[in-house]
Tab-separated table of C-alpha atoms in Angstrom:
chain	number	residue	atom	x	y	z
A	50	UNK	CA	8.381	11.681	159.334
A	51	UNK	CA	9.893	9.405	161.760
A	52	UNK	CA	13.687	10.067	163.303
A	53	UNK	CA	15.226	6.865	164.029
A	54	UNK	CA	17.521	8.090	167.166
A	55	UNK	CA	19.084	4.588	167.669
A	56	UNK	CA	20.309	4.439	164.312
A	57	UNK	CA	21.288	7.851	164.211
A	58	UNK	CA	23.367	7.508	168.172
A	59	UNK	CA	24.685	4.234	166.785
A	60	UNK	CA	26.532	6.069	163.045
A	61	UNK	CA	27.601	9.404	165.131
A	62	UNK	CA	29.298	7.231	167.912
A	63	UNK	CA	30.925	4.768	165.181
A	64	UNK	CA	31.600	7.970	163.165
A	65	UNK	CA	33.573	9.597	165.961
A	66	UNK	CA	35.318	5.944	166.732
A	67	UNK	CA	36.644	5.780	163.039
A	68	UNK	CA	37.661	9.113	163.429
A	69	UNK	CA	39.921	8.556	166.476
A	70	UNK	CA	41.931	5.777	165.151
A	71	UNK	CA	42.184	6.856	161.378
A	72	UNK	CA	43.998	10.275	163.231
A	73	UNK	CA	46.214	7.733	165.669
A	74	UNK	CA	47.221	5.018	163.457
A	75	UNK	CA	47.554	7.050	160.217
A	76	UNK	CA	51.564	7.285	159.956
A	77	UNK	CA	51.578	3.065	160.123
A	78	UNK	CA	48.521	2.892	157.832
A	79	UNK	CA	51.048	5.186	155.053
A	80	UNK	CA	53.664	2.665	155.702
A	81	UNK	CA	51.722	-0.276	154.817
A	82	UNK	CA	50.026	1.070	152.051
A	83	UNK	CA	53.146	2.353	150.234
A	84	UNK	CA	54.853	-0.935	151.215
A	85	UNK	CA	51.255	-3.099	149.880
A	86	UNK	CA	51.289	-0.637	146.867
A	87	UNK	CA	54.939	-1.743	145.201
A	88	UNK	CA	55.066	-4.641	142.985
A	89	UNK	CA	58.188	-6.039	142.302
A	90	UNK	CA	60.770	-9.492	142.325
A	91	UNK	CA	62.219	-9.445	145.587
A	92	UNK	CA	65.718	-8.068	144.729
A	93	UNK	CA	64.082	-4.959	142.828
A	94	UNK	CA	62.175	-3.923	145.492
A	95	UNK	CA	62.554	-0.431	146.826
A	96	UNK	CA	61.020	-1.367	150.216
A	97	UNK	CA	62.704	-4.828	151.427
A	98	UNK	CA	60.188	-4.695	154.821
A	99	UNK	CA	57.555	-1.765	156.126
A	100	UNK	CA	60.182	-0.135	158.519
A	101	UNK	CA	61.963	0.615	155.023
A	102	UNK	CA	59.369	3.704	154.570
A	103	UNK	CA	59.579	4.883	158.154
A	104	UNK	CA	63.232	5.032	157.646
A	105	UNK	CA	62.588	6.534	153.751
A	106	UNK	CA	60.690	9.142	155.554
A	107	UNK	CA	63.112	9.858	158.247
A	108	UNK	CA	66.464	9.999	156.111
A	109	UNK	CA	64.714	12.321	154.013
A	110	UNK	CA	63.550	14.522	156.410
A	111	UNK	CA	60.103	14.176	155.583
A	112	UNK	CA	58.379	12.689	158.610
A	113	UNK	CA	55.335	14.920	158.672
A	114	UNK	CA	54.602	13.571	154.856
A	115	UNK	CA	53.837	10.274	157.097
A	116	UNK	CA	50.285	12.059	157.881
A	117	UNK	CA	50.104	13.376	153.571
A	118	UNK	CA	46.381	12.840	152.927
A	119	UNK	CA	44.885	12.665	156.583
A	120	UNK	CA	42.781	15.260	155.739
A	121	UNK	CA	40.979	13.330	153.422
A	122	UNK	CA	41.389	10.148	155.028
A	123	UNK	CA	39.707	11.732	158.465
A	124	UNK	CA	36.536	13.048	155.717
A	125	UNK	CA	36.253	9.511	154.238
A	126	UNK	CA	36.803	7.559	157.310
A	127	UNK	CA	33.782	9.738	159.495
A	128	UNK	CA	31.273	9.766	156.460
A	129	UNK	CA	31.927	5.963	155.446
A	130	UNK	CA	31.536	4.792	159.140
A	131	UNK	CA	28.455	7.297	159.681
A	132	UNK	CA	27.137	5.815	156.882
A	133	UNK	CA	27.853	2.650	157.392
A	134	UNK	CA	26.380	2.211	160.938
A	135	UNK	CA	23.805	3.988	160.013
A	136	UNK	CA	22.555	1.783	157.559
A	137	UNK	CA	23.468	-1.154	159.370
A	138	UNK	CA	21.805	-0.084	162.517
A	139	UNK	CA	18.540	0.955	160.071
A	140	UNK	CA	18.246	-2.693	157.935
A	141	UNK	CA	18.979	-4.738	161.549
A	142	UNK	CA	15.902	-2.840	163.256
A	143	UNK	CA	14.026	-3.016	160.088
A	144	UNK	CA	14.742	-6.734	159.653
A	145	UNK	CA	13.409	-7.297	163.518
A	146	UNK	CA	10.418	-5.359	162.868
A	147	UNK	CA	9.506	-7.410	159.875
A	148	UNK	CA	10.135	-10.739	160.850
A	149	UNK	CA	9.400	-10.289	164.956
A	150	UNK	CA	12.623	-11.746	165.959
A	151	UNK	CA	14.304	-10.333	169.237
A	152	UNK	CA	17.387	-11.477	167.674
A	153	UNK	CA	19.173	-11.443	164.095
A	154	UNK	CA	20.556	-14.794	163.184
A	155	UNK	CA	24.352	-14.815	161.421
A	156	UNK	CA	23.312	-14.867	157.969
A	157	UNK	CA	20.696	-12.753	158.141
A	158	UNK	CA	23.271	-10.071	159.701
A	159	UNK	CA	25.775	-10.825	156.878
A	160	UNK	CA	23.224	-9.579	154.798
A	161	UNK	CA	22.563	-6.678	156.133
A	162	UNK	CA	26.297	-5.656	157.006
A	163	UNK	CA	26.631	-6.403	153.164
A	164	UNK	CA	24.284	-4.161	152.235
A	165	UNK	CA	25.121	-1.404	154.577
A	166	UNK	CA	28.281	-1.894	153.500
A	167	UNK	CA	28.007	-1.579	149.311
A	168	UNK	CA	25.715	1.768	150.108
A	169	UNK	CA	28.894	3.250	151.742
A	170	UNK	CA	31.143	1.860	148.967
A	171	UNK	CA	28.936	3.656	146.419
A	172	UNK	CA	28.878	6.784	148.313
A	173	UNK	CA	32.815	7.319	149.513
A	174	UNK	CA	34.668	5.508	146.455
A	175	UNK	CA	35.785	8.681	145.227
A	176	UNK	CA	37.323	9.498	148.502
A	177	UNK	CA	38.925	6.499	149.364
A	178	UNK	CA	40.806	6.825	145.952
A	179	UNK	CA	41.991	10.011	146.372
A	180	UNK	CA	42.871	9.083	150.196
A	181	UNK	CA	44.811	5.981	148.466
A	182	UNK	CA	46.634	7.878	146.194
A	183	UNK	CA	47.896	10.766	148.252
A	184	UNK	CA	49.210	7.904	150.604
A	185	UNK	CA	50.858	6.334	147.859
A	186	UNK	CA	52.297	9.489	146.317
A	187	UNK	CA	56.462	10.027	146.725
A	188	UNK	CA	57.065	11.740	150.042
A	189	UNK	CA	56.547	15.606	149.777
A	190	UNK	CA	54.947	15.522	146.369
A	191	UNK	CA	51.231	14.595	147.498
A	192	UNK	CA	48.555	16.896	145.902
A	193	UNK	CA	45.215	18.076	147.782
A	194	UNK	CA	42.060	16.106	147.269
A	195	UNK	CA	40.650	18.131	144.681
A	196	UNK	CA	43.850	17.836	142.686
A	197	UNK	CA	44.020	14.479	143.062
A	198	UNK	CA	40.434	14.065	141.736
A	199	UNK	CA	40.710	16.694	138.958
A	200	UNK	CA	43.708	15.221	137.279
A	201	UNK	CA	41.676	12.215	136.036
A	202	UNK	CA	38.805	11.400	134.902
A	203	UNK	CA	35.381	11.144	136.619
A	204	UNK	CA	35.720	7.480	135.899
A	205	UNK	CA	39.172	6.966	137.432
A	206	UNK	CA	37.757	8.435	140.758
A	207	UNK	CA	35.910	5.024	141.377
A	208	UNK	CA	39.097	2.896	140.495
A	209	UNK	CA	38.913	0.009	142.746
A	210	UNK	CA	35.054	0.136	142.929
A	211	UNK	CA	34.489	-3.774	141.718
A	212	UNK	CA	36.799	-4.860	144.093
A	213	UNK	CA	35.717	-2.236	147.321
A	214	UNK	CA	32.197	-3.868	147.040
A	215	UNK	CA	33.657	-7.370	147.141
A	216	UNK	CA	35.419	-6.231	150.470
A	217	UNK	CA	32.442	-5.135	151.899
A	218	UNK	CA	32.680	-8.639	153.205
A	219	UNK	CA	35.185	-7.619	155.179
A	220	UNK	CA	33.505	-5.010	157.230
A	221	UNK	CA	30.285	-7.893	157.414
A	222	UNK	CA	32.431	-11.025	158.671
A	223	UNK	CA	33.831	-8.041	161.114
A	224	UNK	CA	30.534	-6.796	162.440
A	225	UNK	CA	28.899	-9.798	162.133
A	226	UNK	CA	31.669	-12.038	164.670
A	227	UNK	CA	31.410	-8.865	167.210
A	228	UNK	CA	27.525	-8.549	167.035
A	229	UNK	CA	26.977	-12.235	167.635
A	230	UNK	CA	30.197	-12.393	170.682
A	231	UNK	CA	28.497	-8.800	171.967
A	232	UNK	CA	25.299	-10.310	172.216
A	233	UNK	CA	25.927	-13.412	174.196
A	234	UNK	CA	28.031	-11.923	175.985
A	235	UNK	CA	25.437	-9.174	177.171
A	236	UNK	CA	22.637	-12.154	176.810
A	237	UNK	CA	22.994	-12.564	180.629
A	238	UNK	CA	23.149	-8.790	181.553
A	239	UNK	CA	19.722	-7.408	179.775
A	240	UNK	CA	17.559	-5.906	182.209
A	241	UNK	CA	14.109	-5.567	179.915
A	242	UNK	CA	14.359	-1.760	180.026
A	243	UNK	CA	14.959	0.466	176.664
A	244	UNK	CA	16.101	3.640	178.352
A	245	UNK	CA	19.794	2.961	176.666
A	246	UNK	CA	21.610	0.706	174.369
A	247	UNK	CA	23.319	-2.065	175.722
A	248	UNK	CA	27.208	-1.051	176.234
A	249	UNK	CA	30.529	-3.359	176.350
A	250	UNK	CA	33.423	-2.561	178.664
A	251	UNK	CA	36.115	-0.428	176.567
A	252	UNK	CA	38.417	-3.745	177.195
A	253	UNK	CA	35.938	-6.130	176.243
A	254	UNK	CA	35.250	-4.288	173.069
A	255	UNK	CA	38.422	-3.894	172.436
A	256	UNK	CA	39.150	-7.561	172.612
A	257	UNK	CA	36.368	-8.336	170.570
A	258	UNK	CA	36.952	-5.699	168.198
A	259	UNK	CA	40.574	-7.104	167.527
A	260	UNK	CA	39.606	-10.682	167.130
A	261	UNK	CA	36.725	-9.887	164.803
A	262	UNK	CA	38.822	-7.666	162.647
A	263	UNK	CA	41.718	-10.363	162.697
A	264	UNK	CA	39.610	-13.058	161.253
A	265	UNK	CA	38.026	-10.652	158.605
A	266	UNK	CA	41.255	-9.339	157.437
A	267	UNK	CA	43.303	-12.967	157.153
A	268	UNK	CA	40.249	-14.106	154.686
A	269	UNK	CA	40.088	-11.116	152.198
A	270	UNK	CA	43.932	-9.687	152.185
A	271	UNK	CA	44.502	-11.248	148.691
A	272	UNK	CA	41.892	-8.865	147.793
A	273	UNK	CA	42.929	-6.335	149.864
A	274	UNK	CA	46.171	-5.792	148.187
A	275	UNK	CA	44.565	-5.617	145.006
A	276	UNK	CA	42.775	-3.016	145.813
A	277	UNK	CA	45.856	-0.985	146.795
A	278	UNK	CA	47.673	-1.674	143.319
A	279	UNK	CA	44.665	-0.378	142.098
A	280	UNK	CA	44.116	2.782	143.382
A	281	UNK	CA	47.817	3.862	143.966
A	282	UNK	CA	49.646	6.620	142.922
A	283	UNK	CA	52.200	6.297	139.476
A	284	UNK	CA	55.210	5.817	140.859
A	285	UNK	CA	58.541	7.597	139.151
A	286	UNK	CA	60.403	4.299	140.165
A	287	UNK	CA	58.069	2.290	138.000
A	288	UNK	CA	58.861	0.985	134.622
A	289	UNK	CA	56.006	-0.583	133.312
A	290	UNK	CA	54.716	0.796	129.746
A	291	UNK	CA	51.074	2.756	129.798
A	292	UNK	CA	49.473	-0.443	128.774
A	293	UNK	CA	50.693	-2.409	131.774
A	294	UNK	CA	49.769	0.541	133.952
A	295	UNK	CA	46.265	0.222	132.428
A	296	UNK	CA	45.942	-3.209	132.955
A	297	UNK	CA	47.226	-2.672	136.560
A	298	UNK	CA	44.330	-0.240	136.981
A	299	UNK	CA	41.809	-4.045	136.759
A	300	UNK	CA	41.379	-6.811	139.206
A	301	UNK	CA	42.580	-9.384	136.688
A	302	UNK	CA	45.167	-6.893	135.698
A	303	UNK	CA	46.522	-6.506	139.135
A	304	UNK	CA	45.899	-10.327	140.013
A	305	UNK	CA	48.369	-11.243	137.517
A	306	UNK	CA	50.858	-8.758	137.936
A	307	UNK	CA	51.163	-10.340	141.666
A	308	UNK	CA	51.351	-13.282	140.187
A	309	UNK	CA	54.082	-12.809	137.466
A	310	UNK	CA	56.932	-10.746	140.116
A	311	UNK	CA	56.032	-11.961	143.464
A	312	UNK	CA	54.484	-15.374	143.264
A	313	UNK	CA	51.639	-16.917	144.956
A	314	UNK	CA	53.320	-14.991	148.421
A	315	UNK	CA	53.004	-11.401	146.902
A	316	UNK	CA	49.172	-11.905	147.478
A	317	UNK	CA	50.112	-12.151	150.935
A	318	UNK	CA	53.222	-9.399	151.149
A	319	UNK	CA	52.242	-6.611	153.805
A	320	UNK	CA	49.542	-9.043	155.634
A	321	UNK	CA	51.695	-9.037	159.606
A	322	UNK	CA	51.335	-5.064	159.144
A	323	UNK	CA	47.470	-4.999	157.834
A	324	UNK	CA	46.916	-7.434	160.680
A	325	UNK	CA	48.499	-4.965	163.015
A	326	UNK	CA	47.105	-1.948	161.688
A	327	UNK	CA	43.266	-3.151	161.063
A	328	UNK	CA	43.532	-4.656	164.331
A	329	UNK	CA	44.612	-1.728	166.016
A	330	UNK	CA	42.389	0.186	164.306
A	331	UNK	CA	38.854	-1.308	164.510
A	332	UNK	CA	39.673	-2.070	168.109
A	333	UNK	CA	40.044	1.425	169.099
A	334	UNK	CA	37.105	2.064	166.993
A	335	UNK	CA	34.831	0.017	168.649
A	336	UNK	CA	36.362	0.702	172.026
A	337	UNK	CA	35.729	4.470	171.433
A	338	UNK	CA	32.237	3.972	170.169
A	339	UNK	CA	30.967	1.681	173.318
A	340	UNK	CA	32.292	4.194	175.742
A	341	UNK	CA	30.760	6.849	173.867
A	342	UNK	CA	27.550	5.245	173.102
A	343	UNK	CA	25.248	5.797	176.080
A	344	UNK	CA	26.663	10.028	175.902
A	345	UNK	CA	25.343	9.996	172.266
A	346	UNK	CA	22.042	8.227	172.976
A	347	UNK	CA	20.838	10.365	175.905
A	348	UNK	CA	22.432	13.387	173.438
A	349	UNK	CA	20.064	11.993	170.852
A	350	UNK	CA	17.245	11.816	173.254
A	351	UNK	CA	17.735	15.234	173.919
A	352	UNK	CA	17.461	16.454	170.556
A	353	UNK	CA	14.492	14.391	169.615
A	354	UNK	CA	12.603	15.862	172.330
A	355	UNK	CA	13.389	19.494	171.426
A	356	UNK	CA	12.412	18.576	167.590
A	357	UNK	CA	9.229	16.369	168.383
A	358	UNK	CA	8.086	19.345	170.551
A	359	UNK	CA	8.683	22.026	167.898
A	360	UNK	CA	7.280	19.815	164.963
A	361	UNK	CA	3.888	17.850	166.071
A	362	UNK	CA	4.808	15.764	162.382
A	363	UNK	CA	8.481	14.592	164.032
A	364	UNK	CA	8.199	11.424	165.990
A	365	UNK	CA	11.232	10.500	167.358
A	366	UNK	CA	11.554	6.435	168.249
């Protein structure tokens, strides 16, 4: 049995990352997915701009309903990211083992993020539509996760799942632009020892991490806001019949519902605020997880050696 330790420091560190800046940037995150979530012709709208559910929240005296669902958001966001660069960390290695490469070349890391990525979809769906709706439900009326989940069916709880795996390109054109901008810019600082991975300044990362995410976001938003119609709660304010709400519940469903109340611009309504927040977000991910990076692999280290010497069949790499 072989531990991969690399792997393993690279998902607890990103796990710990996502974890940070779900908990920090969660009461903007409910803001722009309530605001993403409502479809309807401009002078219907209950929410004219984002800071119109801040100021919902406020005049109703239900700020703390800002953070409804961060329980579940905190679960989904640690497993998804410790799954996710776990796997990505695994395929990359594995890919460099088969074909000899010191390096991974741009498509062949698409691939791999993609692939990393649809494994986490599969895994986490039903959390990240139960996170979804509990963010979407009225303020002071959201349910617990097993609520959420029981109501429907176990069908429902992978709403959204078509259109999560066609995002997983968002999370590859991410990783993929701050792998290949990591790498050249540590090209000129690798020393030809493997005692520890190679680590970015917390503001380089940061700066990468923003740019990255920036790009990935501005190419798959029309998608993005799909997936929010999607998977959001039923609202009391909505008066479309069960059939439209069915339909609503499908990515052609949702892409012409868009179409029909906002326009070619409602695929775009929300995008200054998921800029903001997705920026902000994987930034302080990534900054978290390069600072904590070298901690986790000498913590790794540690625990390999006490395994390895307790079980002769562990080999720790």
């Amino acid at each position: 049995m072989q531990l991969d330790l690399e792997s393993l420091s690279e998902a607890t560190s990103g796990a710990i990352g996502s974890l940070v800046s779900t908990t920090v940037l969660y009461p903007l995150d409910t803001c722009k997915t309530k605001y993403q979530a409502e479809v309807q012709a401009h002078h219907q709208r209950k929410y004219k701009r984002i800071s119109d559910v801040l100021w919902e929240a406020i005049s109703t005296s239900q700020v703390l309903s800002l953070y409804q669902g961060l329980g579940t958001k905190n679960v989904q966001s640690f497993v998804s990211s410790f799954i996710y660069f776990y796997g990505y960390s695994y395929f990359r290695k594995m890919y460099l083992k088969k074909t000899g490469n010191k390096t991974i070349g741009t498509v062949a890391n698409l691939i791999v993020a993609t692939a990393a990525g649809v494994c986490t979809i599969v895994i986490t769906q039903p959390l990240d539509t139960a996170s979804s709706r509990m963010q979407t439900s009225e303020f002071g009326k959201s349910k617990g996760l097993w609520k959420t989940l029981s109501e429907g069916t176990w069908s429902e709880a992978f709403d959204g799942l078509g259109i999560s795996i066609l995002l997983t390109t968002n999370p590859s054109i991410q990783y993929t632009a701050y792998d290949q901008l990591k790498q050249r810019i540590l090209k000129g600082k690798r020393t030809g020892t493997k005692s520890s991975p190679e680590a970015l300044s917390a503001f380089s990362a940061f700066m990468l991490g923003a740019v990255s995410k920036c790009a990935a976001t501005c190419l798959t938003y029309p998608a993005i806001r799909c997936k929010v119609m999607i998977q959001a709660a039923e609202s009391d304010d909505d008066k479309c019949t069960e059939a439209e709400r069915k339909a609503q519940r499908t990515i052609s469903g949702a892409l012409y519902t868009i179409w029909r109340r906002e326009g070619i611009l409602g695929f775009f309504k929300g995008l200054q605020a998921q800029i903001l927040k997705t920026v902000l977000s994987s930034a302080l991910l990534l900054m978290v997880k390069e600072k904590i990076a070298k901690s986790t692999w000498i913590l790794m280290l540690v625990i390999g050696r006490y395994l390895s010497m307790n079980s002769p069949k562990l080999k720790a790499v």
